[in-house]
Short mmCIF file of N, CA and C in Angstrom, two decimals:
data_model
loop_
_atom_site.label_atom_id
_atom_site.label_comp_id
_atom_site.label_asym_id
_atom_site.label_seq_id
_atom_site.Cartn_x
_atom_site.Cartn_y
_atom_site.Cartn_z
N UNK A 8 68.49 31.43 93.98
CA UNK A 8 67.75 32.66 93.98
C UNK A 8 67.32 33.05 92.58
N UNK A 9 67.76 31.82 91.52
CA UNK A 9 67.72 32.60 90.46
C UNK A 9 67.77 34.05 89.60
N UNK A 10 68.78 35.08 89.96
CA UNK A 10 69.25 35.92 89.44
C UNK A 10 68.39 37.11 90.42
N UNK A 11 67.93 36.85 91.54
CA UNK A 11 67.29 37.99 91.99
C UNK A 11 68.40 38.17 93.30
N UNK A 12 68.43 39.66 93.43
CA UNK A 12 69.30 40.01 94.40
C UNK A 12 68.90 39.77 96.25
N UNK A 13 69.68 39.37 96.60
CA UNK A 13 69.55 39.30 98.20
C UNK A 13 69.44 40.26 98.86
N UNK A 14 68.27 40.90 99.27
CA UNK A 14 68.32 41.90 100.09
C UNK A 14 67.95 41.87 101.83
N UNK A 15 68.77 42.94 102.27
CA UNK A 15 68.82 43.27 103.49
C UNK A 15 68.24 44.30 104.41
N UNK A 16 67.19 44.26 105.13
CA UNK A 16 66.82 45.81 105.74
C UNK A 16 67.75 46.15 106.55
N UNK A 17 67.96 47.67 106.53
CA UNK A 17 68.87 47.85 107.80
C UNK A 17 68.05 48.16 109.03
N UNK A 18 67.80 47.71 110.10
CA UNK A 18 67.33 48.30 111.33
C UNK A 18 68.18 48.92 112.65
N UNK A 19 68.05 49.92 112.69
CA UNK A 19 68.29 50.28 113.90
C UNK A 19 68.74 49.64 114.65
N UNK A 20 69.48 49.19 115.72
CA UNK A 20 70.10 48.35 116.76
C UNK A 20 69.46 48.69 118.30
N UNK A 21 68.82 49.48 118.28
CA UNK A 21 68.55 49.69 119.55
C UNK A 21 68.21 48.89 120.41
N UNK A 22 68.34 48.45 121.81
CA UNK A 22 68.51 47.40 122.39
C UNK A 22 67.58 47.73 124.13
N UNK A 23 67.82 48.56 124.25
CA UNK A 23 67.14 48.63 125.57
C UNK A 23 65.87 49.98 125.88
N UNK A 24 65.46 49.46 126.42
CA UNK A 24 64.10 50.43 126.62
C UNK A 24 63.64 51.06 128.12
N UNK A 25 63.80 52.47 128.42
CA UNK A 25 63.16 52.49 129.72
C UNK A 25 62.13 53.44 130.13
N UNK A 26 61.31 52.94 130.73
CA UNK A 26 59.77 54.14 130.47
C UNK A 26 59.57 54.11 131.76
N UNK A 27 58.84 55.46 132.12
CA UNK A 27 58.91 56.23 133.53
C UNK A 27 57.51 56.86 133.27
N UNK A 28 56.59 56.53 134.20
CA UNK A 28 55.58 57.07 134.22
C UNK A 28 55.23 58.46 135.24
N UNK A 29 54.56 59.50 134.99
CA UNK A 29 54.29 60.23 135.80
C UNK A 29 53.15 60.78 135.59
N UNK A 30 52.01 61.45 136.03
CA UNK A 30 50.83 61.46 136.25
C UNK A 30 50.71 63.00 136.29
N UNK A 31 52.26 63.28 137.25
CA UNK A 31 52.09 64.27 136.84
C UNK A 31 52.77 65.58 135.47
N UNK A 32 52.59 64.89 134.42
CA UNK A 32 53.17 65.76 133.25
C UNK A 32 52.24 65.44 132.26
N UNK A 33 52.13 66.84 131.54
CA UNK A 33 50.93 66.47 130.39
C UNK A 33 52.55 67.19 129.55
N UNK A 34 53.22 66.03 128.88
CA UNK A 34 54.16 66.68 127.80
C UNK A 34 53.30 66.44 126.27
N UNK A 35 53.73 67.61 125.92
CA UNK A 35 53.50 66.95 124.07
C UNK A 35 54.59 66.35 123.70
N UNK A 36 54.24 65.35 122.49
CA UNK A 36 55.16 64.66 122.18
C UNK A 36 56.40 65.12 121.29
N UNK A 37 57.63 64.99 121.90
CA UNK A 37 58.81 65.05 121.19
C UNK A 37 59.50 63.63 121.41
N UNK A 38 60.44 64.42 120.50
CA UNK A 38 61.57 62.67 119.86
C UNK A 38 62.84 63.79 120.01
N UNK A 39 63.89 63.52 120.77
CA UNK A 39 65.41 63.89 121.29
C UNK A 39 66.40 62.69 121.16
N UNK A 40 67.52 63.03 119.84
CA UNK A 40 68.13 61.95 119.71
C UNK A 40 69.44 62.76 119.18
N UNK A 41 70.30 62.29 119.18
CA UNK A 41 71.95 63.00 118.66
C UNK A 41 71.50 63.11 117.42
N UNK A 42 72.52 64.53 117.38
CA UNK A 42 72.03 64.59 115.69
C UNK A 42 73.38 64.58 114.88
N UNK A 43 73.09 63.61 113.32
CA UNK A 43 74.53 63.19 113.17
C UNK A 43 75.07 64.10 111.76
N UNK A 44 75.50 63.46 111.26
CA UNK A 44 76.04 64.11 109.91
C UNK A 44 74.79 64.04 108.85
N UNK A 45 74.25 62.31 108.68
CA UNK A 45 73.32 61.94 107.74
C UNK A 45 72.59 63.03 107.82
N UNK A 46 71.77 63.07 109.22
CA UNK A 46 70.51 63.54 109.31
C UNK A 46 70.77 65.54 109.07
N UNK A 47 72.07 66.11 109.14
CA UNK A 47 72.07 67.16 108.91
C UNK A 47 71.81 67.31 107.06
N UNK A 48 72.63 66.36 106.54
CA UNK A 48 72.29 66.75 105.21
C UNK A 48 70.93 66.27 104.58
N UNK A 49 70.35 65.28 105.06
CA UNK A 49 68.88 64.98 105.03
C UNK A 49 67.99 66.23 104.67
N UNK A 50 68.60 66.87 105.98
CA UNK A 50 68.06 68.10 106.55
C UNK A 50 68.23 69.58 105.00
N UNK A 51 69.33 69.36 104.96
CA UNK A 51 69.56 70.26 103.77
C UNK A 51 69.04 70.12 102.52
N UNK A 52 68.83 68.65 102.21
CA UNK A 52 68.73 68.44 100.87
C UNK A 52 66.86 68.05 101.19
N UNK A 53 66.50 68.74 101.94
CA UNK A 53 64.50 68.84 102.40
C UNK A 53 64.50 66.96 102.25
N UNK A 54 64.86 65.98 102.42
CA UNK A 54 64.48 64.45 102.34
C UNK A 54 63.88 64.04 103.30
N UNK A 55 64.16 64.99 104.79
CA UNK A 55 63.55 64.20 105.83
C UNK A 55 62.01 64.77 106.32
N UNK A 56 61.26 63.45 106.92
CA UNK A 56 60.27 62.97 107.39
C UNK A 56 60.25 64.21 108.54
N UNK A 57 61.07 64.54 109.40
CA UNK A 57 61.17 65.39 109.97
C UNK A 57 61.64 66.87 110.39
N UNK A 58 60.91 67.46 111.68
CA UNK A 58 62.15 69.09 111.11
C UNK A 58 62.74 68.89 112.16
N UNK A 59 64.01 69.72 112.19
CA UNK A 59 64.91 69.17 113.72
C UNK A 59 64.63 71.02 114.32
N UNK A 60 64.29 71.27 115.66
CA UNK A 60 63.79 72.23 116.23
C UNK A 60 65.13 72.83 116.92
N UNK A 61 65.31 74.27 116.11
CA UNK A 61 66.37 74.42 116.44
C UNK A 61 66.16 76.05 117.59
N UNK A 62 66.81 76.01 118.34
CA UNK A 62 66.99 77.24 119.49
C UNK A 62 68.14 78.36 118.81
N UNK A 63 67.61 79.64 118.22
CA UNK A 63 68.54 80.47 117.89
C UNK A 63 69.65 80.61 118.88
N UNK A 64 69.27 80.96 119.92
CA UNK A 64 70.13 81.41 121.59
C UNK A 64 70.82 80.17 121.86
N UNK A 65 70.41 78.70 121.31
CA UNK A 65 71.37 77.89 122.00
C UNK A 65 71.98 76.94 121.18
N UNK A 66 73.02 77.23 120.27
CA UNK A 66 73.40 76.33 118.96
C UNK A 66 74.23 75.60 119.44
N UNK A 67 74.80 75.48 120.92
CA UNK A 67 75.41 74.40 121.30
C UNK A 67 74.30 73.16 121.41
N UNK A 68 73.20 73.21 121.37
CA UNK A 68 71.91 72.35 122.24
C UNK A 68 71.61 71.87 120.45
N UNK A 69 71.02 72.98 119.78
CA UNK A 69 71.09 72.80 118.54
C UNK A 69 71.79 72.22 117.61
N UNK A 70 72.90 71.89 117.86
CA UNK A 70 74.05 71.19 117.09
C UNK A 70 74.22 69.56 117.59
N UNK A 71 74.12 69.40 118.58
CA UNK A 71 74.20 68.43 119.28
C UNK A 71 72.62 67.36 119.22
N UNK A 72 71.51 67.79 119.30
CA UNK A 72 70.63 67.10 119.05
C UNK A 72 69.51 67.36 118.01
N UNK A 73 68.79 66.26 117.75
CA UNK A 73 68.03 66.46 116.86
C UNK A 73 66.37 66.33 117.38
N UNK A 74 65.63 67.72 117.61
CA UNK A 74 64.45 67.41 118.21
C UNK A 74 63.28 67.58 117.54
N UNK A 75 62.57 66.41 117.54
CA UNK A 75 61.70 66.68 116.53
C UNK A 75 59.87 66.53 117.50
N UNK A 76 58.94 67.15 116.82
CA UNK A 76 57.68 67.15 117.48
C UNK A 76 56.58 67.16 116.16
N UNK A 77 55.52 67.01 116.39
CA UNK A 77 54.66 67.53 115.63
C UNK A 77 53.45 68.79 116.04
N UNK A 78 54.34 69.39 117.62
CA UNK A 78 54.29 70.39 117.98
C UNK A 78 55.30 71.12 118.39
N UNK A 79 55.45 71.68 117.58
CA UNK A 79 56.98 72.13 117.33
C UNK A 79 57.25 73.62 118.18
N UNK A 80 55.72 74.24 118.57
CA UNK A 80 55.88 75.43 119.32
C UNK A 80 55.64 75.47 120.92
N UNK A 81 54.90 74.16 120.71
CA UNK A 81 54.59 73.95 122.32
C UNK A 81 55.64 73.21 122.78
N UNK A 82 56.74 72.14 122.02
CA UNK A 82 57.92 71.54 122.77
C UNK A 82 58.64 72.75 122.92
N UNK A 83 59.06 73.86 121.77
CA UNK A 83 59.98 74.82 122.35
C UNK A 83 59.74 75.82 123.32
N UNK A 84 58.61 75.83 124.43
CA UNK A 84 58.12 76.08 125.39
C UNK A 84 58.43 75.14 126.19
N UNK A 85 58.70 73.97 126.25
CA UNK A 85 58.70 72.69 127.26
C UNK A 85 60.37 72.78 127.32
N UNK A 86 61.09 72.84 126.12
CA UNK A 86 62.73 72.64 125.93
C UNK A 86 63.16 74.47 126.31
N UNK A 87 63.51 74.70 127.67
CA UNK A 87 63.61 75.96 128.23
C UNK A 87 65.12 75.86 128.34
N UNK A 88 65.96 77.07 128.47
CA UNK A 88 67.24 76.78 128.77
C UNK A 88 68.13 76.04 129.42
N UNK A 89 67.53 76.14 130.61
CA UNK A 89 67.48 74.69 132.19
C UNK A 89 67.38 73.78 131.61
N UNK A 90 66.57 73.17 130.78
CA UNK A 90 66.00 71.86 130.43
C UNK A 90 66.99 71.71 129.24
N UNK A 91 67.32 72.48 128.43
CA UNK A 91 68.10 72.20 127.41
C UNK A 91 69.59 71.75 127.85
N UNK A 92 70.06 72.78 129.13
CA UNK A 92 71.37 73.03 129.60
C UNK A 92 71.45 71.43 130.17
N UNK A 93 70.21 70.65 130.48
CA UNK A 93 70.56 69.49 131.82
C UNK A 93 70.52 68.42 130.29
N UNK A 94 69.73 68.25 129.06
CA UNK A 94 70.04 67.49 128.57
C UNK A 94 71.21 67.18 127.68
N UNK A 95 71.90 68.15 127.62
CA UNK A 95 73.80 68.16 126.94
C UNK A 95 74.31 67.24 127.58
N UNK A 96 74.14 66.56 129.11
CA UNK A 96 74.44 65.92 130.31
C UNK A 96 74.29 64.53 129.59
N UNK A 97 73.50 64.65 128.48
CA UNK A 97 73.19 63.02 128.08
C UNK A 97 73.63 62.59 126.62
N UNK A 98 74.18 63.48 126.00
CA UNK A 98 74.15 63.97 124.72
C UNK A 98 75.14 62.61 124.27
N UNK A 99 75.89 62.32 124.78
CA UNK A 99 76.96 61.13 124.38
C UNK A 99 76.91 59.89 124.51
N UNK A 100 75.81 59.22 125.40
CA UNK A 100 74.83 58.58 126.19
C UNK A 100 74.06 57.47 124.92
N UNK A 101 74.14 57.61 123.74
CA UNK A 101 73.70 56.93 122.74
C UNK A 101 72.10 56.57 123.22
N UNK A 102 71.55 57.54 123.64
CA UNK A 102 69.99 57.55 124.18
C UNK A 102 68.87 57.88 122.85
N UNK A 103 67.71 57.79 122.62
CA UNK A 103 67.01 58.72 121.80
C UNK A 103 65.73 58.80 123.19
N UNK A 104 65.50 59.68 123.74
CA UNK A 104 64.85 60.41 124.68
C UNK A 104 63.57 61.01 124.19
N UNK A 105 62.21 60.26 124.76
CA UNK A 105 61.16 60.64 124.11
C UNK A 105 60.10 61.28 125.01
N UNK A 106 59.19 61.59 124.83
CA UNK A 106 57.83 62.36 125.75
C UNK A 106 56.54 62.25 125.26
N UNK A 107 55.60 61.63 125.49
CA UNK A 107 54.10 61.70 125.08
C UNK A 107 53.32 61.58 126.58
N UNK A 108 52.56 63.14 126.79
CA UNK A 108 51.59 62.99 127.48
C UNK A 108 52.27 63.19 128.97
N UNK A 109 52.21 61.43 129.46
CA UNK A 109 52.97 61.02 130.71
C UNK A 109 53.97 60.54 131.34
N UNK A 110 54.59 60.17 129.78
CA UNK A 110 55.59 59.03 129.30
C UNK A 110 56.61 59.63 129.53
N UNK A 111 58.02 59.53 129.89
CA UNK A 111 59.24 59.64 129.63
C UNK A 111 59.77 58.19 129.50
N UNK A 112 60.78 58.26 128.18
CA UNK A 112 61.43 56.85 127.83
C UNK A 112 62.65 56.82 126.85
N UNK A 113 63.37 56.37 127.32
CA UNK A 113 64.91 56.26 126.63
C UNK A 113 64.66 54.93 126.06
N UNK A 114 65.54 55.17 124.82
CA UNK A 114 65.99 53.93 123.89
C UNK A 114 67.16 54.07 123.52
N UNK A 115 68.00 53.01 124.13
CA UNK A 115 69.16 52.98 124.02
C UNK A 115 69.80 52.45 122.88
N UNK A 116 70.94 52.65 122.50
CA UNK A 116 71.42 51.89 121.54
C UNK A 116 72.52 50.78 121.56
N UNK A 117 72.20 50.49 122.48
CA UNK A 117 72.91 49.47 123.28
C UNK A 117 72.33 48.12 124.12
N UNK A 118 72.74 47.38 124.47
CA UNK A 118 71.77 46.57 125.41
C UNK A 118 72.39 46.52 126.74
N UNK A 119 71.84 46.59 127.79
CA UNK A 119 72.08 47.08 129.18
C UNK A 119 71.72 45.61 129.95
N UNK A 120 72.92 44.93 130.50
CA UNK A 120 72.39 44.16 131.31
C UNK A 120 72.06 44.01 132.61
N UNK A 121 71.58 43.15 133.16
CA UNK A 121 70.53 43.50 134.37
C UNK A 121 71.07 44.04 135.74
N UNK A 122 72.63 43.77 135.32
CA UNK A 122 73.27 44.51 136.84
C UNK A 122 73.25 45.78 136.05
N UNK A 123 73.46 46.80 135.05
CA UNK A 123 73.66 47.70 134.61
C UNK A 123 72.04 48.54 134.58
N UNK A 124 70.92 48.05 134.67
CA UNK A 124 69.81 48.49 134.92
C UNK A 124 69.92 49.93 135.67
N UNK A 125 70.66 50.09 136.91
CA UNK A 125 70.45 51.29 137.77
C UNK A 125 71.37 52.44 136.79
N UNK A 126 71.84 51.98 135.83
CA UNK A 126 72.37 53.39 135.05
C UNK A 126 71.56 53.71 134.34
N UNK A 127 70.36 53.09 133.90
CA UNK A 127 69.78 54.10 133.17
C UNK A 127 68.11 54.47 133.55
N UNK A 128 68.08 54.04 134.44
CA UNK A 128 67.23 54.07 135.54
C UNK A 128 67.63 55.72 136.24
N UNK A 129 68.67 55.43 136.90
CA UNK A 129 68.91 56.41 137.13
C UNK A 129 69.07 57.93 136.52
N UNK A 130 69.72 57.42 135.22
CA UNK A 130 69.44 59.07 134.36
C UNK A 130 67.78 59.09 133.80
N UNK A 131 66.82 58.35 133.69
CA UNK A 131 65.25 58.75 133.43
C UNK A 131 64.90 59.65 134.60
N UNK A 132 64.92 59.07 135.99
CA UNK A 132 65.10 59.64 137.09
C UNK A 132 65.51 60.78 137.20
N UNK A 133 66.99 61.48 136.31
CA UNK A 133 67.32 62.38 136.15
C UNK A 133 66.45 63.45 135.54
N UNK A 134 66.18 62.90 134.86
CA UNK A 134 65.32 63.79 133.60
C UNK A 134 63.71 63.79 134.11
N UNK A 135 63.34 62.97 134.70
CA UNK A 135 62.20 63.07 135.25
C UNK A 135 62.55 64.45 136.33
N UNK A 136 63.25 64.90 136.97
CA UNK A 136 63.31 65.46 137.80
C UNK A 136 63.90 67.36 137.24
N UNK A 137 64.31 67.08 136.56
CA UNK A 137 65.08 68.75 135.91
C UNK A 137 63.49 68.87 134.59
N UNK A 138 62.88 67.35 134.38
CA UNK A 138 61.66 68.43 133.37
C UNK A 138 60.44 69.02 134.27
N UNK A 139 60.39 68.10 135.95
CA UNK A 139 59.56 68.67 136.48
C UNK A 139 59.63 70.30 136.93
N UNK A 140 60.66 70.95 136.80
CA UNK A 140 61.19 72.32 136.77
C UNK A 140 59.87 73.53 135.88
N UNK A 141 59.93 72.49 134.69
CA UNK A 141 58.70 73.14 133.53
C UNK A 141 57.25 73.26 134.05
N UNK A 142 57.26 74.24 135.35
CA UNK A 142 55.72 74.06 136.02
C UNK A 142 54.82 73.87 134.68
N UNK A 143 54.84 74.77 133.43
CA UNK A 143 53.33 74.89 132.60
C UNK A 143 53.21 73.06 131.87
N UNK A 144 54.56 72.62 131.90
CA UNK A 144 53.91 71.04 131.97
C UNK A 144 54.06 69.71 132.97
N UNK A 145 53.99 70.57 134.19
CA UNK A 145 54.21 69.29 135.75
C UNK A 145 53.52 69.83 136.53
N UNK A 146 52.11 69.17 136.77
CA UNK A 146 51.70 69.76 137.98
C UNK A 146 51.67 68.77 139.03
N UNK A 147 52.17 68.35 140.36
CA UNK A 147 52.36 67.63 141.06
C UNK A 147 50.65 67.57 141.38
N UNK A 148 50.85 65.52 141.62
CA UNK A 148 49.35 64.97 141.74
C UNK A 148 48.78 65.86 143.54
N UNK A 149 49.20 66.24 144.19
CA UNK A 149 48.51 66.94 145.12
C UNK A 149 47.79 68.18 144.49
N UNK A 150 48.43 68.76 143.89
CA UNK A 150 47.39 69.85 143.23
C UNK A 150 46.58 69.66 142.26
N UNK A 151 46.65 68.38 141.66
CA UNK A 151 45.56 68.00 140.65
C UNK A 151 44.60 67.65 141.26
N UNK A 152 44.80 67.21 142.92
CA UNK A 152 43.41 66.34 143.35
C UNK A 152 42.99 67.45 144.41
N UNK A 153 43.34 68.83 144.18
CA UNK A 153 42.54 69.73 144.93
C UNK A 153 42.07 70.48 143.98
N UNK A 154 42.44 70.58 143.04
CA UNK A 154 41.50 70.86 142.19
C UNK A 154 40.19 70.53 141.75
N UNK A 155 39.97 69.14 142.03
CA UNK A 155 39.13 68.32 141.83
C UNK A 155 38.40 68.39 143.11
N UNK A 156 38.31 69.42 143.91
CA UNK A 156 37.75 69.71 145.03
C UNK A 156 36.88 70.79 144.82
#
Protein backbone atom coordinates (compact mmCIF):
# COMPACT_ATOMS: atom_id res chain seq x y z
CA UNK A 1 0.00 0.00 0.00
CA UNK A 2 2.92 1.94 0.36
CA UNK A 3 2.30 4.01 3.48
CA UNK A 4 -1.30 4.94 2.56
CA UNK A 5 -3.94 3.99 5.02
CA UNK A 6 -6.64 1.27 4.42
CA UNK A 7 -9.82 2.57 4.47
CA UNK A 8 -13.24 1.35 5.19
CA UNK A 9 -16.85 2.78 4.51
CA UNK A 10 -19.21 2.02 7.05
CA UNK A 11 -22.67 1.10 5.55
CA UNK A 12 -25.64 0.54 7.08
CA UNK A 13 -26.58 -3.23 7.30
CA UNK A 14 -29.91 -3.13 6.33
CA UNK A 15 -31.03 -6.25 4.79
CA UNK A 16 -34.58 -6.52 3.87
CA UNK A 17 -37.01 -4.43 2.08
CA UNK A 18 -40.86 -4.31 1.96
CA UNK A 19 -43.04 -1.98 -0.18
CA UNK A 20 -46.85 -1.86 -0.20
CA UNK A 21 -48.54 -0.07 -2.70
CA UNK A 22 -51.79 1.81 -2.37
CA UNK A 23 -53.51 4.06 -4.75
CA UNK A 24 -55.23 5.01 -2.31
CA UNK A 25 -52.86 7.50 -0.20
CA UNK A 26 -51.34 10.66 -1.41
CA UNK A 27 -48.67 10.68 1.76
CA UNK A 28 -45.88 13.27 1.78
CA UNK A 29 -42.78 11.98 2.24
CA UNK A 30 -41.42 11.03 5.68
CA UNK A 31 -38.50 8.83 6.96
CA UNK A 32 -39.54 7.01 10.69
CA UNK A 33 -36.65 5.26 12.21
CA UNK A 34 -35.57 4.72 16.12
CA UNK A 35 -33.96 7.41 17.36
CA UNK A 36 -30.63 6.66 19.07
CA UNK A 37 -28.13 8.37 21.21
CA UNK A 38 -25.75 9.42 18.04
CA UNK A 39 -28.47 10.99 16.28
CA UNK A 40 -29.75 12.91 19.50
CA UNK A 41 -26.44 14.58 19.91
CA UNK A 42 -26.05 15.13 16.13
CA UNK A 43 -29.13 16.79 16.85
CA UNK A 44 -27.69 19.08 19.56
CA UNK A 45 -24.50 19.87 18.26
CA UNK A 46 -26.84 21.32 14.68
CA UNK A 47 -24.46 18.39 12.44
CA UNK A 48 -27.38 16.73 11.10
CA UNK A 49 -28.67 16.61 7.49
CA UNK A 50 -31.90 16.37 9.18
CA UNK A 51 -34.60 17.77 11.77
CA UNK A 52 -36.22 15.03 13.86
CA UNK A 53 -40.15 16.24 14.17
CA UNK A 54 -40.96 16.36 17.45
CA UNK A 55 -44.84 16.26 19.06
CA UNK A 56 -44.93 18.59 22.22
CA UNK A 57 -48.15 16.40 23.62
CA UNK A 58 -46.35 13.19 22.82
CA UNK A 59 -42.61 12.86 24.11
CA UNK A 60 -43.10 9.28 24.57
CA UNK A 61 -43.49 9.05 20.43
CA UNK A 62 -40.86 11.82 20.41
CA UNK A 63 -38.21 10.11 22.27
CA UNK A 64 -38.50 6.96 20.74
CA UNK A 65 -38.34 7.90 17.04
CA UNK A 66 -36.73 9.95 14.76
CA UNK A 67 -39.08 11.57 12.03
CA UNK A 68 -37.86 13.33 9.52
CA UNK A 69 -39.72 15.06 6.22
CA UNK A 70 -39.02 17.80 4.06
CA UNK A 71 -42.55 18.60 4.93
CA UNK A 72 -42.39 18.84 8.18
CA UNK A 73 -46.00 20.50 8.69
CA UNK A 74 -47.94 18.45 6.48
CA UNK A 75 -46.35 14.97 8.04
CA UNK A 76 -47.33 16.42 11.51
CA UNK A 77 -50.88 16.47 10.21
CA UNK A 78 -50.50 12.86 8.76
CA UNK A 79 -48.55 11.62 12.33
CA UNK A 80 -52.03 12.16 14.50
CA UNK A 81 -52.17 10.66 17.94
CA UNK A 82 -53.82 7.22 16.67
CA UNK A 83 -51.16 7.01 14.17
CA UNK A 84 -48.44 7.91 16.49
CA UNK A 85 -50.01 5.68 19.45
CA UNK A 86 -50.12 2.44 16.68
CA UNK A 87 -46.49 3.15 15.61
CA UNK A 88 -44.74 2.69 19.35
CA UNK A 89 -46.19 -1.00 18.35
CA UNK A 90 -43.06 -1.12 16.07
CA UNK A 91 -40.62 0.93 17.77
CA UNK A 92 -38.25 -2.15 18.76
CA UNK A 93 -38.82 -3.85 15.42
CA UNK A 94 -35.33 -2.50 14.03
CA UNK A 95 -37.60 -1.10 11.02
CA UNK A 96 -36.88 2.46 9.36
CA UNK A 97 -40.58 3.03 8.03
CA UNK A 98 -40.99 5.29 5.07
CA UNK A 99 -43.94 7.14 2.93
CA UNK A 100 -43.80 8.87 -0.51
CA UNK A 101 -46.97 9.62 -2.28
CA UNK A 102 -48.29 5.81 -2.49
CA UNK A 103 -45.54 3.99 -1.11
CA UNK A 104 -45.39 2.46 2.28
CA UNK A 105 -41.97 0.52 2.93
CA UNK A 106 -39.97 -0.88 5.74
CA UNK A 107 -36.26 -1.46 5.80
CA UNK A 108 -35.21 -3.70 7.99
CA UNK A 109 -32.13 -4.14 9.66
CA UNK A 110 -31.97 -7.46 9.49
CA UNK A 111 -32.41 -10.06 6.78
CA UNK A 112 -35.71 -11.97 6.86
CA UNK A 113 -35.84 -15.28 5.38
CA UNK A 114 -38.38 -16.54 3.10
CA UNK A 115 -40.39 -18.55 5.65
CA UNK A 116 -40.18 -15.34 7.88
CA UNK A 117 -41.64 -13.12 4.97
CA UNK A 118 -45.34 -13.12 6.60
CA UNK A 119 -43.84 -11.12 9.63
CA UNK A 120 -43.20 -8.34 8.01
CA UNK A 121 -45.65 -8.45 5.54
CA UNK A 122 -47.86 -8.57 7.98
CA UNK A 123 -46.89 -5.48 10.11
CA UNK A 124 -46.81 -3.16 6.49
CA UNK A 125 -50.32 -4.52 6.38
CA UNK A 126 -50.55 -3.22 9.79
CA UNK A 127 -49.61 0.12 9.10
CA UNK A 128 -51.23 0.21 5.88
CA UNK A 129 -54.36 -0.13 7.74
CA UNK A 130 -54.20 2.29 11.15
CA UNK A 131 -52.65 5.14 8.38
CA UNK A 132 -55.76 4.59 6.34
CA UNK A 133 -57.61 6.11 9.56
CA UNK A 134 -55.89 9.66 8.24
CA UNK A 135 -59.03 10.34 5.87
CA UNK A 136 -57.15 13.96 4.67
CA UNK A 137 -54.46 11.42 3.27
CA UNK A 138 -56.58 7.99 2.19
CA UNK A 139 -59.18 8.28 0.02
CA UNK A 140 -60.43 4.80 -0.87
CA UNK A 141 -60.20 4.08 -4.86
CA UNK A 142 -64.19 3.93 -4.98
CA UNK A 143 -64.42 7.49 -4.23
CA UNK A 144 -61.68 8.56 -6.42
CA UNK A 145 -63.45 6.97 -9.42
CA UNK A 146 -66.74 8.80 -8.62
CA UNK A 147 -65.30 11.59 -8.60
CA UNK A 148 -64.14 11.22 -11.88
CA UNK A 149 -67.78 11.04 -12.72
Amino acid sequence: MFGSEKKYIRVPKEATLCVLYDDGFDLPSFDLSRETLKQKAIEILRMNETVDIDFDDDKEFSSAWWLSSDENMIVKDLFTKNIRANFMKFVDKGYRICGRKNVLFIIADKPYWPEDYAKITSDIRMIQRFMKNNKKFYTPLSERQDEGN
